[in-house]
Amino acid sequence: MIDFLSGALSFAYVIAAVYFLHFWHRTEDRLFLAFAAAFGVLALNQITVFALGVNDERHNYAYILRVLGFALILAAIIDKNLHGRKRHRP
């Protein structure tokens, strides 16, 4: 059951990455590209954890990819907010 859920979660991350890539192609907004990359990294993390057979999250460095994915999302949001303020100033 856990293997099935791991595969379903990996597939959902890939679908989210493709979804954000679609919006990036339409708008050319860097936020969507960063979100697509982050979800791609999260999918890679899930696949890596499944392939290594990790049962305990506290003892594996494969979860560094997860931290990288969330850091990418945070950096994209901060970048969007900072550039949004600079553009609107006269």
Backbone as a chain_set.jsonl record, in Angstrom:
{"seq": "MIDFLSGALSFAYVIAAVYFLHFWHRTEDRLFLAFAAAFGVLALNQITVFALGVNDERHNYAYILRVLGFALILAAIIDKNLHGRKRHRP", "coords": {"N": [[0.818, -1.194, 0.0], [1.941, 1.24, 0.779], [3.85, 1.533, -1.196], [2.241, 1.951, -3.444], [1.036, 4.4, -2.762], [3.293, 6.009, -2.687], [4.055, 5.993, -5.371], [1.773, 7.186, -6.472], [1.929, 9.734, -5.323], [4.336, 10.627, -6.423], [3.585, 10.735, -9.115], [1.603, 12.702, -8.934], [3.158, 14.934, -8.241], [4.64, 15.202, -10.614], [2.592, 15.776, -12.435], [1.752, 18.234, -11.374], [4.074, 19.727, -11.869], [4.111, 19.741, -14.682], [1.747, 21.113, -15.114], [2.358, 23.674, -14.053], [4.431, 24.302, -15.797], [2.991, 24.604, -18.136], [1.539, 26.963, -17.585], [3.707, 28.668, -17.347], [4.669, 28.74, -19.974], [2.547, 30.079, -21.171], [2.477, 32.587, -19.85], [5.078, 33.395, -19.337], [6.142, 33.916, -16.832], [8.401, 33.97, -14.2], [7.807, 32.865, -11.745], [6.068, 30.691, -12.162], [7.768, 28.977, -13.548], [9.688, 28.442, -11.594], [8.067, 27.15, -9.705], [7.383, 24.889, -11.189], [9.909, 23.692, -11.446], [10.422, 23.206, -8.736], [8.403, 21.351, -8.057], [9.211, 19.322, -9.728], [11.631, 18.635, -8.509], [10.623, 17.744, -6.065], [9.23, 15.487, -6.961], [11.38, 13.969, -7.878], [12.647, 13.577, -5.426], [10.752, 11.963, -4.117], [10.784, 9.682, -5.725], [13.444, 8.902, -5.413], [13.575, 8.322, -2.654], [11.799, 6.174, -2.573], [13.151, 4.357, -4.257], [15.48, 3.877, -2.801], [14.458, 2.656, -0.628], [13.772, 3.746, 1.887], [12.785, 3.765, 5.196], [12.715, 5.219, 7.51], [12.497, 8.557, 8.115], [14.236, 10.172, 9.516], [16.861, 9.335, 9.277], [18.037, 9.596, 6.765], [19.608, 11.067, 3.969], [18.362, 11.631, 1.624], [16.209, 13.217, 1.781], [17.036, 15.779, 1.569], [16.572, 16.777, -0.92], [13.883, 17.358, -0.776], [13.86, 19.524, 0.975], [15.264, 21.302, -0.624], [13.411, 21.644, -2.705], [11.258, 22.934, -1.362], [12.607, 25.209, -0.529], [13.12, 26.367, -2.976], [10.528, 27.056, -3.783], [9.927, 28.944, -1.79], [11.913, 30.883, -2.346], [11.096, 31.666, -4.889], [8.631, 32.869, -4.369], [9.428, 35.017, -2.76], [11.064, 36.353, -4.602], [9.159, 37.06, -6.541], [7.555, 38.824, -5.07], [9.388, 40.882, -4.428], [10.233, 41.814, -6.978], [7.783, 42.596, -7.953], [7.169, 44.827, -6.416], [9.175, 46.601, -7.156], [8.616, 47.125, -9.833], [6.222, 48.565, -9.796], [6.791, 51.012, -8.762], [7.23, 54.464, -9.509]], "CA": [[0.0, 0.0, 0.0], [2.831, 2.393, 0.843], [4.461, 1.664, -2.521], [1.234, 2.544, -4.312], [0.901, 5.811, -2.396], [4.517, 6.682, -3.104], [3.941, 6.18, -6.82], [0.719, 8.167, -6.734], [2.449, 11.039, -4.952], [5.312, 10.995, -7.459], [2.817, 11.093, -10.299], [0.949, 13.989, -8.669], [4.194, 15.966, -8.353], [4.958, 15.38, -12.037], [1.444, 16.465, -13.032], [1.819, 19.629, -10.933], [5.182, 20.36, -12.597], [3.657, 19.964, -16.057], [0.715, 22.144, -15.014], [3.025, 24.963, -13.908], [5.148, 24.564, -17.052], [1.992, 25.098, -19.078], [1.295, 28.372, -17.282], [4.918, 29.429, -17.649], [4.686, 28.952, -21.426], [1.53, 31.072, -21.524], [2.703, 33.904, -19.26], [6.519, 33.621, -19.209], [6.395, 34.404, -15.483], [9.413, 33.128, -13.551], [7.214, 32.169, -10.61], [5.566, 29.394, -12.623], [8.923, 28.14, -13.875], [10.269, 28.003, -10.323], [7.16, 26.158, -9.124], [7.538, 23.656, -11.973], [11.181, 23.089, -11.042], [10.282, 22.72, -7.362], [7.625, 20.114, -8.06], [10.071, 18.31, -10.333], [12.565, 18.194, -7.466], [9.85, 16.952, -5.108], [8.985, 14.186, -7.585], [12.658, 13.259, -7.842], [12.84, 13.169, -4.038], [9.869, 10.836, -3.805], [11.28, 8.515, -6.462], [14.702, 8.505, -4.779], [13.259, 7.697, -1.366], [11.209, 4.87, -2.867], [14.177, 3.474, -4.821], [16.425, 3.501, -1.746], [13.752, 1.872, 0.382], [13.916, 4.413, 3.181], [11.625, 3.605, 6.072], [12.771, 6.191, 8.591], [12.859, 9.844, 7.539], [15.251, 10.858, 10.309], [18.199, 8.807, 9.053], [18.395, 9.542, 5.359], [19.906, 12.352, 3.36], [17.586, 11.799, 0.396], [15.203, 14.242, 2.028], [17.597, 17.095, 1.266], [15.874, 17.216, -2.123], [12.61, 17.943, -0.353], [14.188, 20.85, 1.506], [15.607, 22.119, -1.791], [12.161, 21.967, -3.393], [10.53, 23.949, -0.608], [13.407, 26.441, -0.575], [12.894, 26.932, -4.307], [9.211, 27.69, -3.737], [10.047, 30.14, -0.961], [12.704, 31.875, -3.079], [10.279, 32.169, -5.998], [7.622, 33.782, -3.814], [10.136, 36.235, -2.352], [11.47, 37.03, -5.833], [7.966, 37.644, -7.15], [7.136, 39.979, -4.265], [10.367, 41.956, -4.545], [10.176, 42.385, -8.321], [6.478, 43.24, -8.1], [7.233, 46.154, -5.788], [10.079, 47.46, -7.922], [7.981, 47.497, -11.095], [5.112, 49.493, -9.614], [7.262, 52.321, -8.314], [7.543, 55.339, -10.666]], "C": [[0.865, 1.263, 0.0], [3.497, 2.622, -0.51], [3.504, 2.319, -3.502], [1.087, 4.036, -4.031], [2.136, 6.615, -2.791], [4.506, 6.952, -4.604], [2.893, 7.213, -7.183], [1.187, 9.575, -6.404], [3.482, 11.528, -5.961], [4.604, 11.45, -8.731], [2.127, 12.448, -10.123], [1.946, 15.137, -8.746], [4.547, 16.245, -9.812], [3.824, 16.128, -12.737], [1.446, 17.942, -12.63], [2.933, 20.375, -11.66], [4.779, 20.669, -14.036], [2.609, 21.07, -16.097], [1.349, 23.53, -14.919], [3.868, 25.301, -15.139], [4.204, 25.109, -18.114], [1.721, 26.585, -18.844], [2.517, 29.235, -17.552], [5.015, 29.714, -19.148], [3.679, 30.012, -21.854], [1.884, 32.474, -21.045], [4.162, 34.333, -19.232], [6.876, 34.269, -17.87], [7.338, 33.425, -14.781], [8.857, 32.362, -12.368], [6.73, 30.785, -11.015], [6.702, 28.45, -12.983], [9.57, 27.603, -12.603], [9.383, 26.958, -9.64], [7.261, 24.835, -9.878], [8.823, 22.944, -11.587], [11.086, 22.498, -9.636], [9.492, 21.421, -7.316], [8.369, 18.982, -8.756], [11.066, 17.754, -9.329], [11.839, 17.36, -6.421], [9.514, 15.569, -5.666], [10.255, 13.341, -7.563], [12.961, 12.776, -6.431], [12.006, 11.939, -3.718], [10.333, 9.559, -4.493], [12.566, 7.995, -5.831], [14.453, 7.784, -3.46], [12.66, 6.309, -1.588], [12.264, 3.89, -3.367], [15.174, 3.009, -3.759], [15.77, 2.681, -0.648], [13.872, 2.448, 1.78], [12.633, 4.241, 3.981], [11.57, 4.657, 7.168], [13.307, 7.507, 8.046], [14.01, 10.517, 8.282], [16.674, 10.436, 9.972], [18.609, 8.767, 7.599], [18.596, 10.938, 4.806], [19.179, 12.558, 2.036], [16.548, 12.903, 0.559], [15.739, 15.654, 1.855], [16.95, 17.651, 0.002], [14.536, 17.867, -1.779], [12.824, 19.359, 0.189], [14.52, 21.794, 0.356], [14.355, 22.537, -2.555], [11.379, 23.05, -2.682], [11.284, 25.27, -0.564], [13.235, 27.143, -1.916], [11.539, 27.638, -4.37], [9.275, 28.99, -2.936], [10.815, 31.239, -1.684], [11.901, 32.473, -4.231], [9.229, 33.162, -5.511], [8.273, 35.096, -3.398], [10.554, 37.038, -3.578], [10.288, 37.722, -6.497], [7.514, 38.893, -6.389], [8.105, 41.139, -4.393], [10.327, 42.62, -5.918], [8.838, 43.066, -8.578], [6.474, 44.639, -7.517], [8.108, 47.101, -6.601], [9.436, 47.945, -9.215], [6.928, 48.579, -10.911], [5.544, 50.866, -9.125], [7.611, 53.179, -9.533], [8.993, 55.741, -10.734]], "O": [[0.56, 2.234, -0.693], [3.689, 3.765, -0.926], [3.916, 3.155, -4.306], [1.02, 4.841, -4.96], [2.024, 7.775, -3.185], [4.906, 8.029, -5.047], [3.094, 8.022, -8.089], [0.873, 10.516, -7.133], [3.501, 12.708, -6.312], [4.995, 12.443, -9.344], [2.075, 13.247, -11.058], [1.617, 16.204, -9.263], [4.731, 17.4, -10.198], [4.078, 17.02, -13.546], [1.171, 18.807, -13.462], [2.757, 21.535, -12.03], [5.08, 21.748, -14.547], [2.595, 21.878, -17.026], [0.932, 24.454, -15.617], [4.002, 26.475, -15.485], [4.582, 25.978, -18.9], [1.679, 27.37, -19.791], [2.388, 30.397, -17.94], [5.404, 30.812, -19.545], [3.929, 30.761, -22.798], [1.625, 33.45, -21.749], [4.45, 35.524, -19.114], [7.804, 35.075, -17.791], [7.104, 32.216, -14.769], [9.385, 31.306, -12.019], [6.954, 29.812, -10.295], [6.605, 27.246, -12.747], [9.955, 26.436, -12.546], [9.887, 25.995, -9.063], [7.227, 23.771, -9.261], [8.829, 21.725, -11.416], [11.61, 21.415, -9.377], [9.874, 20.489, -6.608], [8.182, 17.813, -8.417], [11.319, 16.55, -9.296], [12.385, 16.368, -5.938], [9.515, 14.587, -4.924], [10.212, 12.147, -7.267], [13.482, 11.674, -6.257], [12.5, 10.984, -3.118], [10.28, 8.478, -3.906], [12.76, 6.784, -5.724], [15.061, 6.748, -3.189], [12.987, 5.371, -0.861], [12.281, 2.729, -2.958], [15.656, 1.877, -3.811], [16.46, 2.077, 0.174], [14.055, 1.709, 2.747], [11.538, 4.535, 3.5], [10.498, 4.953, 7.696], [14.44, 7.569, 7.569], [14.693, 11.363, 7.705], [17.616, 11.13, 10.355], [19.466, 7.963, 7.232], [17.856, 11.867, 5.129], [19.377, 13.587, 1.39], [16.066, 13.458, -0.429], [14.99, 16.623, 1.98], [16.796, 18.865, -0.133], [14.119, 18.823, -2.433], [12.055, 20.272, -0.111], [14.106, 22.953, 0.361], [14.26, 23.679, -3.004], [10.889, 23.984, -3.316], [10.668, 26.336, -0.563], [13.209, 28.372, -1.981], [11.431, 28.713, -4.959], [8.738, 30.014, -3.359], [10.415, 32.402, -1.641], [12.019, 33.666, -4.513], [8.97, 34.174, -6.164], [7.728, 36.17, -3.656], [10.418, 38.261, -3.597], [10.413, 38.854, -6.965], [7.137, 39.895, -6.996], [7.669, 42.289, -4.459], [10.38, 43.845, -6.018], [8.774, 44.023, -9.35], [5.842, 45.541, -8.068], [7.796, 48.286, -6.713], [9.693, 49.07, -9.645], [6.76, 49.428, -11.787], [4.731, 51.79, -9.081], [8.217, 52.686, -10.484], [9.39, 56.467, -11.645]]}, "num_chains": 1, "name": "protein.A"}
